[in-house]
Amino acid sequence: MWTPPAALIDAFDFIDGRFSAPSCPDGVREHRSPADRAHILAHVAHSRGQVELAVQAAVTANKRWAASAPMERENALRRYQGALRSRATLLAHTIAWEVGKPHWEARTEVAAMIGKVDLSLGPGAEYTRNTQLRDLPGEIRYRPLGVVAVIGPFNFPGHLPNGHVVPALLTGNCVVMKPSDKAPLTAQVMAQCFVDAGLPDGVFNVVQGGADSGAALACHPDVAGVLFTGSARAGRAVVAQSLDRLDRLVALELGGKNAAVALDDCDVERTARQVAFSAFVTAGQRCTATSRLVVTAAVAERLCERIVDLARNLNVGHPCDEKTFLGPVIDEESAQRLEQAVESAAAAGFTPLLPLRRMPRPPADGAYLTPSVHRQQGPLAADVLGYTDAELFGPDLAVYVVKNEEQAYDVVNRSRYGLSASVFCADRKAFERAASALRVGVIHFNRAGAGASGRLPFSGIKASGNHRPAGILTGLTCTYPQAVLLEQPHADPGQWPGFPPPGGDE
Ligand code: NAD
């Protein structure tokens, strides 16, 4: 049984360079591991009052940090990267235990956090480089917003907030981060890495808590930007909280109901493997998880059979068992929500090709579910409320059989979400047709949709986000372009009719 090091659990907020605890907490949360609910990892006190202290620390620090030389910020982030490397083992264990993600996957998350520093300082920085115009004495300069709030989800508790924090700091912003209340410890390790890096006090801060703390932070008058990752429901609340602040940037990275489209000429084995990976990795708890398969009739039987076969043989288990492919879902509430959704699907004509089950002999007390596949029978009906129209965030795949490409794209596009899709076919031209027909922010050709490249932008449209990209363009999102017009020695308003010539009294 893993226990967090004592140094991590003394105090949970990190404000003005010091770990602290609220003097009058609004509440104390028992933080249990989803891998084993009998295992209490920590008791976390939270208070909205800490938000004020953290924002004020960031406001003060921002005066110097925003004006610092880019090299100073780059060096600090390089030292942070070194600290992440030194603490990689601790970080991976922390992620695995606090969100129930298999250890192999937690290690890939830590590698992505380390890699984000290279991406942000390298190709990412190109997008915010000051640009001088060739034929005019003018420049575009990218200025920091000021104090930005980074609000994170539970499913990538390190990689996603880190993906906002690093470019935000690099471009001269100061950060107050509110991690998911289901993942307070990962934020502790990140804060410790910034201490190791010698980041100036107040430049990076953490406040713990749930929706209340998130709301207090997102609508704080001194917060110039909110970089939010989470559900569409919470994203909507964040937008509502900012309605009277027209100047505040609210960048939303929200959920998805992502589809894989498999056409007649797809490679069945490859498609089945990519789709099964994409539907069930992280127990279906990725924003980019494939939760719908839209397949043309000619390949439907063979493809479904192979996906079911793969799904049945995936190892569900304890996150720290190296043979585990998928661990538990985050909590009992999530498991029950998925079970109810699957029941309504059955009532609306979806047949279980592989039913959703609780693991018969779970390794510990957690919500361990085995993967499921449900296929729609009969004509393509309207969405099943709470099933095909909703992000379920669990290991289930809904299958639709369609006649042709056009029908496939209609089914994909009728979702209220527009995050990610993948298209499986031999014909590159068919993929190009799909890429222009599908309303999504990320599209994959013959590859698993549950993933992204740090070298590319990442953003969703429709209910998946508001076109404010993360990924390689995050630096751009947390700056504003300042137009700089320089002196033109020979230009004078005397050239305009009625304006006196230069020369004063004469
Ligand atoms: P969630 O919406 O429950 O919580 C996300 C964060 O928002 C948490 O820190 C939470 O405390 C905070 N929050 C909740 N209500 C708030 C409010 N009213 N004001 C301010 N903050 C508030 O999401 P979750 O369950 O932690 O994460 C899963 C969700 O995140 C899924 O919908 C998933 O698709 C989405 N997600 C999106 C991306 C992406 O990049 N598009 C990536 C990962 C996860």
XYZ file of C-alpha atoms and ligand atoms in Angstrom:
550
model
C 0.000 0.000 0.000
C 1.463 3.360 -1.052
C 1.306 6.292 1.337
C 2.171 9.833 0.321
C 5.364 11.180 1.931
C 4.604 13.188 5.089
C 6.035 16.344 3.502
C 3.258 16.250 0.921
C 0.356 16.176 3.332
C 1.183 18.703 6.022
C -0.543 21.579 4.287
C -2.169 21.646 0.919
C -2.327 25.173 -0.390
C 0.788 26.725 -1.847
C 0.689 30.487 -1.580
C 3.476 33.024 -2.026
C 6.161 30.328 -2.034
C 4.970 28.517 1.112
C 2.786 25.506 1.782
C -0.041 26.574 4.059
C -3.330 25.417 5.514
C -6.462 27.556 5.911
C -6.843 28.911 9.441
C -10.663 28.605 9.234
C -11.376 25.829 6.724
C -14.730 25.690 4.921
C -14.382 21.925 5.174
C -12.002 18.983 5.343
C -12.226 16.254 2.709
C -11.173 12.671 3.246
C -9.128 11.879 0.171
C -9.537 8.155 -0.534
C -7.859 6.249 -3.334
C -10.246 5.062 -6.077
C -7.983 2.000 -6.339
C -8.921 1.064 -2.783
C -11.517 3.123 -0.989
C -10.397 1.704 2.345
C -7.158 3.605 1.835
C -7.276 7.227 3.006
C -4.456 9.088 1.280
C -4.874 12.392 3.126
C -7.268 14.819 4.764
C -7.487 17.997 2.738
C -8.719 21.258 4.259
C -10.040 23.887 1.908
C -11.231 27.452 2.188
C -12.363 30.074 -0.300
C -10.464 32.593 1.858
C -7.224 31.081 0.565
C -8.214 32.131 -2.960
C -7.919 35.793 -1.988
C -4.463 35.273 -0.480
C -3.254 33.326 -3.507
C -4.546 35.872 -6.033
C -2.987 38.757 -4.092
C 0.351 36.911 -3.974
C 0.147 36.421 -7.742
C -0.792 40.074 -8.376
C 2.243 41.234 -6.393
C 4.612 38.760 -8.053
C 3.311 39.589 -11.517
C 4.781 43.091 -11.536
C 8.318 41.683 -11.573
C 7.677 38.413 -13.403
C 5.916 40.026 -16.379
C 8.839 42.430 -16.809
C 11.552 39.788 -16.351
C 13.807 38.809 -19.230
C 12.440 35.846 -21.223
C 15.718 34.013 -20.487
C 15.047 34.247 -16.740
C 11.657 32.608 -17.196
C 13.092 29.968 -19.512
C 15.816 29.106 -17.011
C 13.293 28.783 -14.190
C 11.178 26.434 -16.315
C 14.243 24.355 -17.229
C 14.943 23.962 -13.495
C 11.292 22.979 -12.985
C 11.707 20.375 -15.721
C 14.766 19.025 -13.875
C 12.730 18.825 -10.671
C 9.946 16.943 -12.483
C 12.557 14.453 -13.689
C 13.943 14.007 -10.165
C 10.475 13.500 -8.732
C 9.107 11.457 -11.648
C 8.713 8.261 -9.611
C 6.869 10.024 -6.816
C 4.684 11.851 -9.306
C 3.721 8.674 -11.169
C 2.832 6.877 -7.918
C 0.829 9.856 -6.748
C -1.181 10.007 -9.990
C -1.781 6.244 -10.021
C -2.993 6.133 -6.427
C -5.061 9.266 -6.376
C -6.982 8.832 -9.637
C -6.702 5.048 -10.119
C -4.828 5.315 -13.427
C -2.589 2.328 -14.229
C 0.994 2.942 -13.279
C 2.260 2.524 -16.875
C -0.114 5.249 -17.934
C 0.779 7.513 -15.013
C 4.413 7.247 -16.153
C 3.428 8.384 -19.656
C 1.579 11.312 -18.093
C 4.718 12.364 -16.218
C 6.779 12.020 -19.406
C 4.271 14.328 -21.136
C 4.669 16.885 -18.330
C 8.441 16.846 -18.750
C 8.119 17.029 -22.550
C 5.758 20.006 -22.295
C 8.647 22.183 -21.147
C 10.640 21.358 -24.302
C 7.600 21.945 -26.495
C 6.731 25.255 -24.843
C 10.273 26.644 -24.878
C 10.897 25.324 -28.395
C 8.213 25.178 -31.118
C 5.461 26.616 -28.878
C 7.437 29.829 -28.295
C 7.538 30.482 -32.051
C 3.830 31.362 -31.994
C 4.339 34.221 -29.544
C 7.609 35.545 -30.899
C 7.520 39.315 -31.496
C 7.088 39.920 -35.189
C 8.508 42.908 -37.029
C 6.761 43.938 -40.222
C 9.034 44.128 -43.248
C 7.470 47.102 -45.012
C 6.202 49.173 -42.062
C 7.752 50.409 -38.817
C 5.419 48.184 -36.817
C 5.604 45.098 -34.619
C 3.308 42.560 -33.018
C 4.307 41.844 -29.435
C 2.669 39.219 -27.279
C 1.910 40.452 -23.777
C 0.942 38.365 -20.751
C -2.640 38.605 -19.529
C -1.590 39.035 -15.881
C -2.843 36.622 -13.242
C -4.391 33.524 -14.738
C -6.427 30.820 -13.033
C -5.755 27.246 -14.098
C -8.612 24.929 -13.097
C -7.943 21.251 -13.677
C -9.867 17.976 -14.034
C -9.171 14.704 -12.245
C -8.375 12.483 -15.229
C -5.008 14.026 -16.163
C -4.258 15.770 -12.874
C -0.664 16.555 -13.848
C -0.437 16.801 -17.616
C -3.442 19.056 -18.256
C -2.857 21.771 -15.645
C 0.881 21.583 -16.417
C 0.045 22.102 -20.106
C -1.471 25.450 -19.178
C 0.878 26.424 -16.358
C 4.155 26.103 -18.291
C 3.217 28.305 -21.303
C 1.418 30.763 -19.005
C 4.551 31.252 -16.888
C 6.814 31.328 -19.915
C 4.837 34.179 -21.461
C 5.017 36.221 -18.229
C 1.769 35.405 -16.445
C 1.488 34.398 -12.797
C -0.714 31.436 -11.974
C -3.175 30.367 -9.329
C -4.017 26.724 -9.919
C -7.029 24.939 -8.493
C -6.650 21.224 -9.055
C -9.557 18.808 -9.021
C -10.665 18.018 -5.477
C -10.183 14.381 -6.531
C -6.470 14.974 -7.191
C -4.994 17.357 -4.609
C -1.713 15.477 -4.156
C -0.478 15.762 -7.747
C -0.712 19.548 -7.401
C 1.362 19.283 -4.225
C 4.161 17.547 -6.107
C 4.009 20.162 -8.879
C 4.291 22.928 -6.269
C 7.239 21.134 -4.669
C 8.940 21.038 -8.082
C 8.527 24.809 -8.397
C 10.109 25.176 -4.939
C 13.023 23.005 -6.120
C 13.284 25.223 -9.205
C 13.592 28.358 -7.068
C 10.659 30.058 -8.781
C 10.115 33.509 -7.214
C 7.437 33.557 -4.500
C 3.889 34.128 -5.690
C 4.536 33.320 -9.358
C 2.859 29.906 -9.017
C 0.237 29.227 -6.347
C -2.170 26.390 -5.545
C -5.517 26.508 -3.776
C -7.388 23.317 -3.012
C -11.125 22.732 -2.964
C -14.064 21.882 -5.182
C -16.552 23.902 -7.215
C -16.795 26.645 -4.558
C -13.084 27.360 -4.602
C -13.062 27.096 -8.407
C -15.901 29.612 -8.659
C -14.266 32.018 -6.179
C -11.078 31.898 -8.238
C -12.669 32.095 -11.682
C -14.655 35.207 -10.834
C -12.008 36.978 -8.767
C -11.750 40.572 -10.060
C -7.948 40.375 -10.330
C -7.965 37.242 -12.465
C -7.443 38.237 -16.090
C -7.809 34.799 -17.632
C -9.252 31.407 -16.777
C -7.772 28.319 -18.406
C -10.395 25.720 -17.582
C -10.410 21.987 -18.249
C -13.429 19.971 -17.147
C -16.998 19.054 -17.964
C -19.303 21.125 -20.162
C -21.561 21.604 -17.138
C -18.810 23.216 -15.060
C -17.508 25.135 -18.096
C -20.920 26.696 -18.528
C -20.858 27.807 -14.875
C -17.429 29.384 -15.377
C -18.697 31.375 -18.376
C -21.745 32.501 -16.388
C -19.470 33.689 -13.563
C -17.609 35.963 -15.995
C -20.545 37.611 -17.759
C -19.856 40.996 -16.189
C -16.159 40.827 -17.078
C -16.090 41.259 -20.840
C -12.305 41.547 -20.821
C -11.600 38.254 -19.030
C -10.318 35.453 -21.203
C -12.199 32.226 -20.508
C -10.590 29.346 -22.383
C -12.590 26.146 -22.122
C -11.362 22.605 -22.741
C -14.454 20.484 -22.161
C -15.851 17.010 -22.735
C -16.530 14.927 -25.810
C -18.741 12.248 -27.318
C -16.095 11.159 -29.750
C -16.733 8.869 -32.663
C -14.667 6.474 -34.724
C -15.957 6.112 -38.279
C -15.109 2.810 -39.989
C -15.804 2.622 -43.722
C -16.158 -0.417 -46.046
C -12.488 -0.501 -47.040
C -10.989 -0.189 -43.535
C -8.392 -2.650 -42.290
C -10.589 -4.527 -39.802
C -7.848 -5.771 -37.498
C -6.126 -2.397 -37.268
C -9.410 -0.566 -36.780
C -10.548 -2.957 -34.044
C -7.293 -2.578 -32.114
C -7.224 1.225 -32.377
C -10.890 1.571 -31.433
C -10.672 -0.859 -28.489
C -7.634 1.025 -27.184
C -9.311 4.367 -27.620
C -12.609 3.335 -26.009
C -11.203 1.615 -22.926
C -7.856 3.194 -22.078
C -8.036 5.133 -18.773
C -11.304 3.204 -18.210
C -12.918 5.479 -20.825
C -12.106 8.560 -18.739
C -10.371 10.653 -21.374
C -11.964 13.687 -22.960
C -10.904 12.180 -26.300
C -12.101 8.626 -25.510
C -13.972 6.967 -28.364
C -17.477 6.354 -27.059
C -19.245 5.849 -30.420
C -18.342 3.618 -33.338
C -20.114 4.439 -36.578
C -19.521 1.633 -39.048
C -20.775 0.850 -42.531
C -22.795 -2.364 -42.894
C -20.252 -4.221 -45.035
C -17.698 -4.456 -42.205
C -19.926 -4.097 -39.145
C -20.185 -7.774 -38.160
C -16.492 -8.553 -38.460
C -15.411 -5.339 -36.767
C -17.816 -5.647 -33.831
C -16.836 -9.252 -33.275
C -13.145 -8.381 -33.130
C -13.662 -5.346 -30.858
C -15.736 -7.432 -28.453
C -13.067 -10.108 -28.464
C -10.358 -7.547 -27.631
C -12.510 -5.813 -24.997
C -13.263 -9.115 -23.264
C -9.557 -9.833 -22.983
C -8.387 -6.495 -21.631
C -6.883 -6.678 -18.148
C -8.880 -4.725 -15.619
C -7.019 -4.472 -12.343
C -5.260 -2.555 -9.644
C -3.378 0.490 -10.998
C -0.110 -0.729 -9.522
C -0.303 -4.185 -11.069
C 1.942 -3.859 -14.133
C -0.368 -6.186 -16.115
C -3.328 -3.837 -15.746
C -4.594 -2.085 -18.885
C -7.478 -0.258 -17.212
C -8.102 0.498 -13.564
C -11.264 1.532 -11.695
C -13.420 4.514 -12.587
C -12.914 7.494 -10.322
C -15.779 6.852 -7.880
C -18.960 4.958 -7.171
C -21.111 7.828 -8.441
C -19.444 7.604 -11.871
C -19.918 3.834 -11.978
C -23.605 4.118 -11.120
C -24.144 6.870 -13.683
C -22.700 4.627 -16.376
C -24.790 1.652 -15.237
C -27.965 3.736 -15.425
C -27.044 5.047 -18.881
C -26.487 1.549 -20.167
C -29.855 0.483 -18.762
C -31.616 3.294 -20.615
C -29.746 2.297 -23.768
C -31.023 -1.272 -23.473
C -34.562 0.023 -22.985
C -34.183 2.139 -26.157
C -33.076 -0.750 -28.370
C -29.324 -1.031 -27.904
C -28.269 -4.670 -27.571
C -25.320 -5.517 -25.341
C -22.666 -7.253 -27.453
C -20.606 -7.240 -24.268
C -22.534 -6.183 -21.159
C -21.182 -3.757 -18.593
C -20.289 -5.606 -15.389
C -18.653 -5.062 -12.040
C -15.403 -7.006 -11.938
C -16.318 -10.307 -10.240
C -13.257 -10.395 -7.953
C -11.933 -6.826 -7.738
C -8.390 -6.447 -6.395
C -9.614 -4.002 -3.729
C -12.589 -1.872 -2.743
C -13.006 0.307 -5.845
C -15.424 0.836 -8.754
C -13.833 -1.734 -11.081
C -15.962 -2.117 -14.241
C -15.303 -4.400 -17.175
C -15.596 -2.889 -20.698
C -18.904 -3.019 -22.542
C -20.118 -2.688 -26.148
C -23.716 -1.893 -27.131
C -25.100 -1.955 -30.653
C -28.079 -0.075 -31.925
C -30.668 -2.312 -33.584
C -33.117 -1.363 -36.331
C -33.278 2.016 -38.073
C -31.089 4.843 -36.865
C -33.206 6.387 -34.164
C -32.894 9.708 -32.407
C -30.404 9.957 -29.578
C -31.047 8.000 -26.408
C -31.224 10.618 -23.691
C -28.503 10.127 -21.114
C -26.676 7.602 -23.310
C -25.791 8.577 -26.865
C -26.162 12.319 -26.262
C -24.119 12.465 -23.056
C -20.470 12.106 -22.182
C -20.402 9.043 -19.904
C -16.715 8.933 -18.990
C -16.562 5.181 -18.538
C -15.561 2.033 -20.451
C -18.504 1.719 -22.853
C -18.725 1.849 -26.653
C -21.999 2.488 -28.530
C -22.105 1.085 -32.072
C -24.220 2.431 -34.940
C -24.408 0.629 -38.283
C -24.912 2.985 -41.228
C -25.409 2.624 -44.987
C -22.694 4.948 -46.250
C -20.203 7.708 -45.579
C -22.746 10.554 -45.609
C -24.956 8.839 -43.070
C -21.889 8.191 -40.914
C -20.969 11.886 -40.876
C -24.563 12.860 -40.024
C -24.521 10.556 -37.003
C -21.171 11.924 -35.825
C -22.218 15.549 -36.268
C -25.525 15.275 -34.473
C -23.654 15.187 -31.160
C -23.650 18.386 -29.152
C -19.912 17.819 -28.660
C -17.122 18.367 -31.182
C -13.803 17.331 -29.704
C -12.184 14.408 -31.505
C -12.982 11.851 -34.214
C -11.083 9.155 -36.037
C -11.706 7.816 -39.506
C -10.670 4.331 -40.644
C -10.515 3.677 -44.390
C -7.993 2.794 -47.087
C -8.875 5.688 -49.357
C -7.119 8.907 -48.392
C -9.684 10.912 -50.371
C -12.480 9.537 -48.181
C -10.521 10.699 -45.123
C -10.200 14.186 -46.626
C -13.978 14.269 -47.218
C -14.472 13.293 -43.577
C -12.009 15.920 -42.346
C -14.048 18.663 -43.995
C -17.453 17.181 -43.092
C -16.853 16.411 -39.413
C -17.262 19.268 -36.943
C -14.451 18.417 -34.524
C -11.304 20.082 -33.244
C -9.056 17.024 -33.643
C -9.286 14.407 -36.384
C -7.282 11.190 -36.787
C -6.692 9.064 -39.872
C -6.442 5.328 -39.126
C -5.380 6.007 -35.541
C -6.911 5.915 -32.088
C -8.882 9.060 -31.352
C -7.949 9.021 -27.647
C -4.808 11.003 -27.922
C -3.292 14.162 -29.218
C 0.056 15.528 -30.278
C 1.774 18.180 -28.190
C 3.146 19.568 -31.486
C -0.377 20.489 -32.633
C -3.141 22.699 -31.285
C -5.734 20.994 -29.118
C -9.258 22.331 -28.851
C -12.869 21.364 -29.136
C -15.793 23.103 -30.768
C -19.510 23.091 -29.916
C -19.972 21.948 -26.281
C -16.373 20.693 -26.232
C -14.825 24.122 -25.899
C -14.701 27.658 -27.161
C -12.019 27.468 -29.855
C -9.282 28.578 -27.461
C -6.650 26.045 -28.215
C -4.388 24.261 -25.804
C -1.512 22.108 -27.069
C 1.157 23.943 -29.000
C -0.912 27.173 -29.114
C -1.448 27.603 -25.353
C 1.112 30.411 -25.199
C -0.953 32.303 -27.747
C -4.094 31.734 -25.697
C -2.567 33.219 -22.554
C -1.243 36.376 -24.187
C -2.771 39.262 -26.074
C -1.246 40.722 -29.217
C -0.115 44.313 -28.797
C 0.202 46.326 -32.001
C 3.292 48.557 -31.787
C 3.540 51.427 -34.325
C 6.965 53.084 -34.401
C 7.948 56.607 -35.362
C 7.865 57.449 -39.088
C 10.231 60.463 -39.341
C 8.833 61.749 -42.654
C 5.169 61.311 -41.892
C 3.363 64.457 -40.790
C -0.355 65.283 -40.538
C 0.332 68.380 -42.649
C -0.202 66.163 -45.652
C -3.958 66.161 -44.921
C -6.236 68.935 -46.194
C -6.814 71.741 -43.694
C -4.025 70.692 -41.310
C -1.395 73.453 -40.787
C 2.052 72.787 -42.260
C 4.965 72.114 -39.908
C 7.071 75.073 -38.755
C 5.123 76.824 -35.947
C 4.440 80.611 -36.255
C 5.973 81.053 -39.690
P -15.487 18.673 -13.517
O -16.152 19.573 -14.479
O -16.322 17.973 -12.516
O -14.374 19.486 -12.688
C -13.309 20.138 -13.341
C -12.779 21.231 -12.443
O -13.740 22.271 -12.362
C -12.523 20.785 -11.000
O -11.347 21.386 -10.548
C -13.740 21.306 -10.281
O -13.529 21.504 -8.907
C -13.968 22.603 -11.015
N -15.333 23.148 -10.944
C -16.493 22.466 -10.898
N -17.535 23.326 -10.891
C -16.998 24.570 -10.972
C -17.562 25.876 -10.994
N -18.877 26.080 -10.940
N -16.728 26.933 -11.090
C -15.374 26.746 -11.157
N -14.801 25.536 -11.101
C -15.602 24.451 -11.009
O -14.622 17.628 -14.379
P -13.849 16.316 -13.913
O -14.845 15.268 -13.564
O -12.778 16.656 -12.946
O -13.096 15.925 -15.273
C -13.717 15.241 -16.296
C -14.256 16.194 -17.340
O -13.191 16.980 -17.881
C -14.834 15.440 -18.537
O -15.963 16.126 -18.996
C -13.710 15.489 -19.547
O -14.113 15.304 -20.872
C -13.189 16.871 -19.310
N -11.829 16.983 -19.813
C -11.610 17.769 -20.913
C -10.334 17.852 -21.457
C -10.040 18.700 -22.674
O -8.869 19.066 -22.850
N -11.012 19.030 -23.505
C -9.289 17.125 -20.888
C -9.558 16.351 -19.763
C -10.830 16.294 -19.222
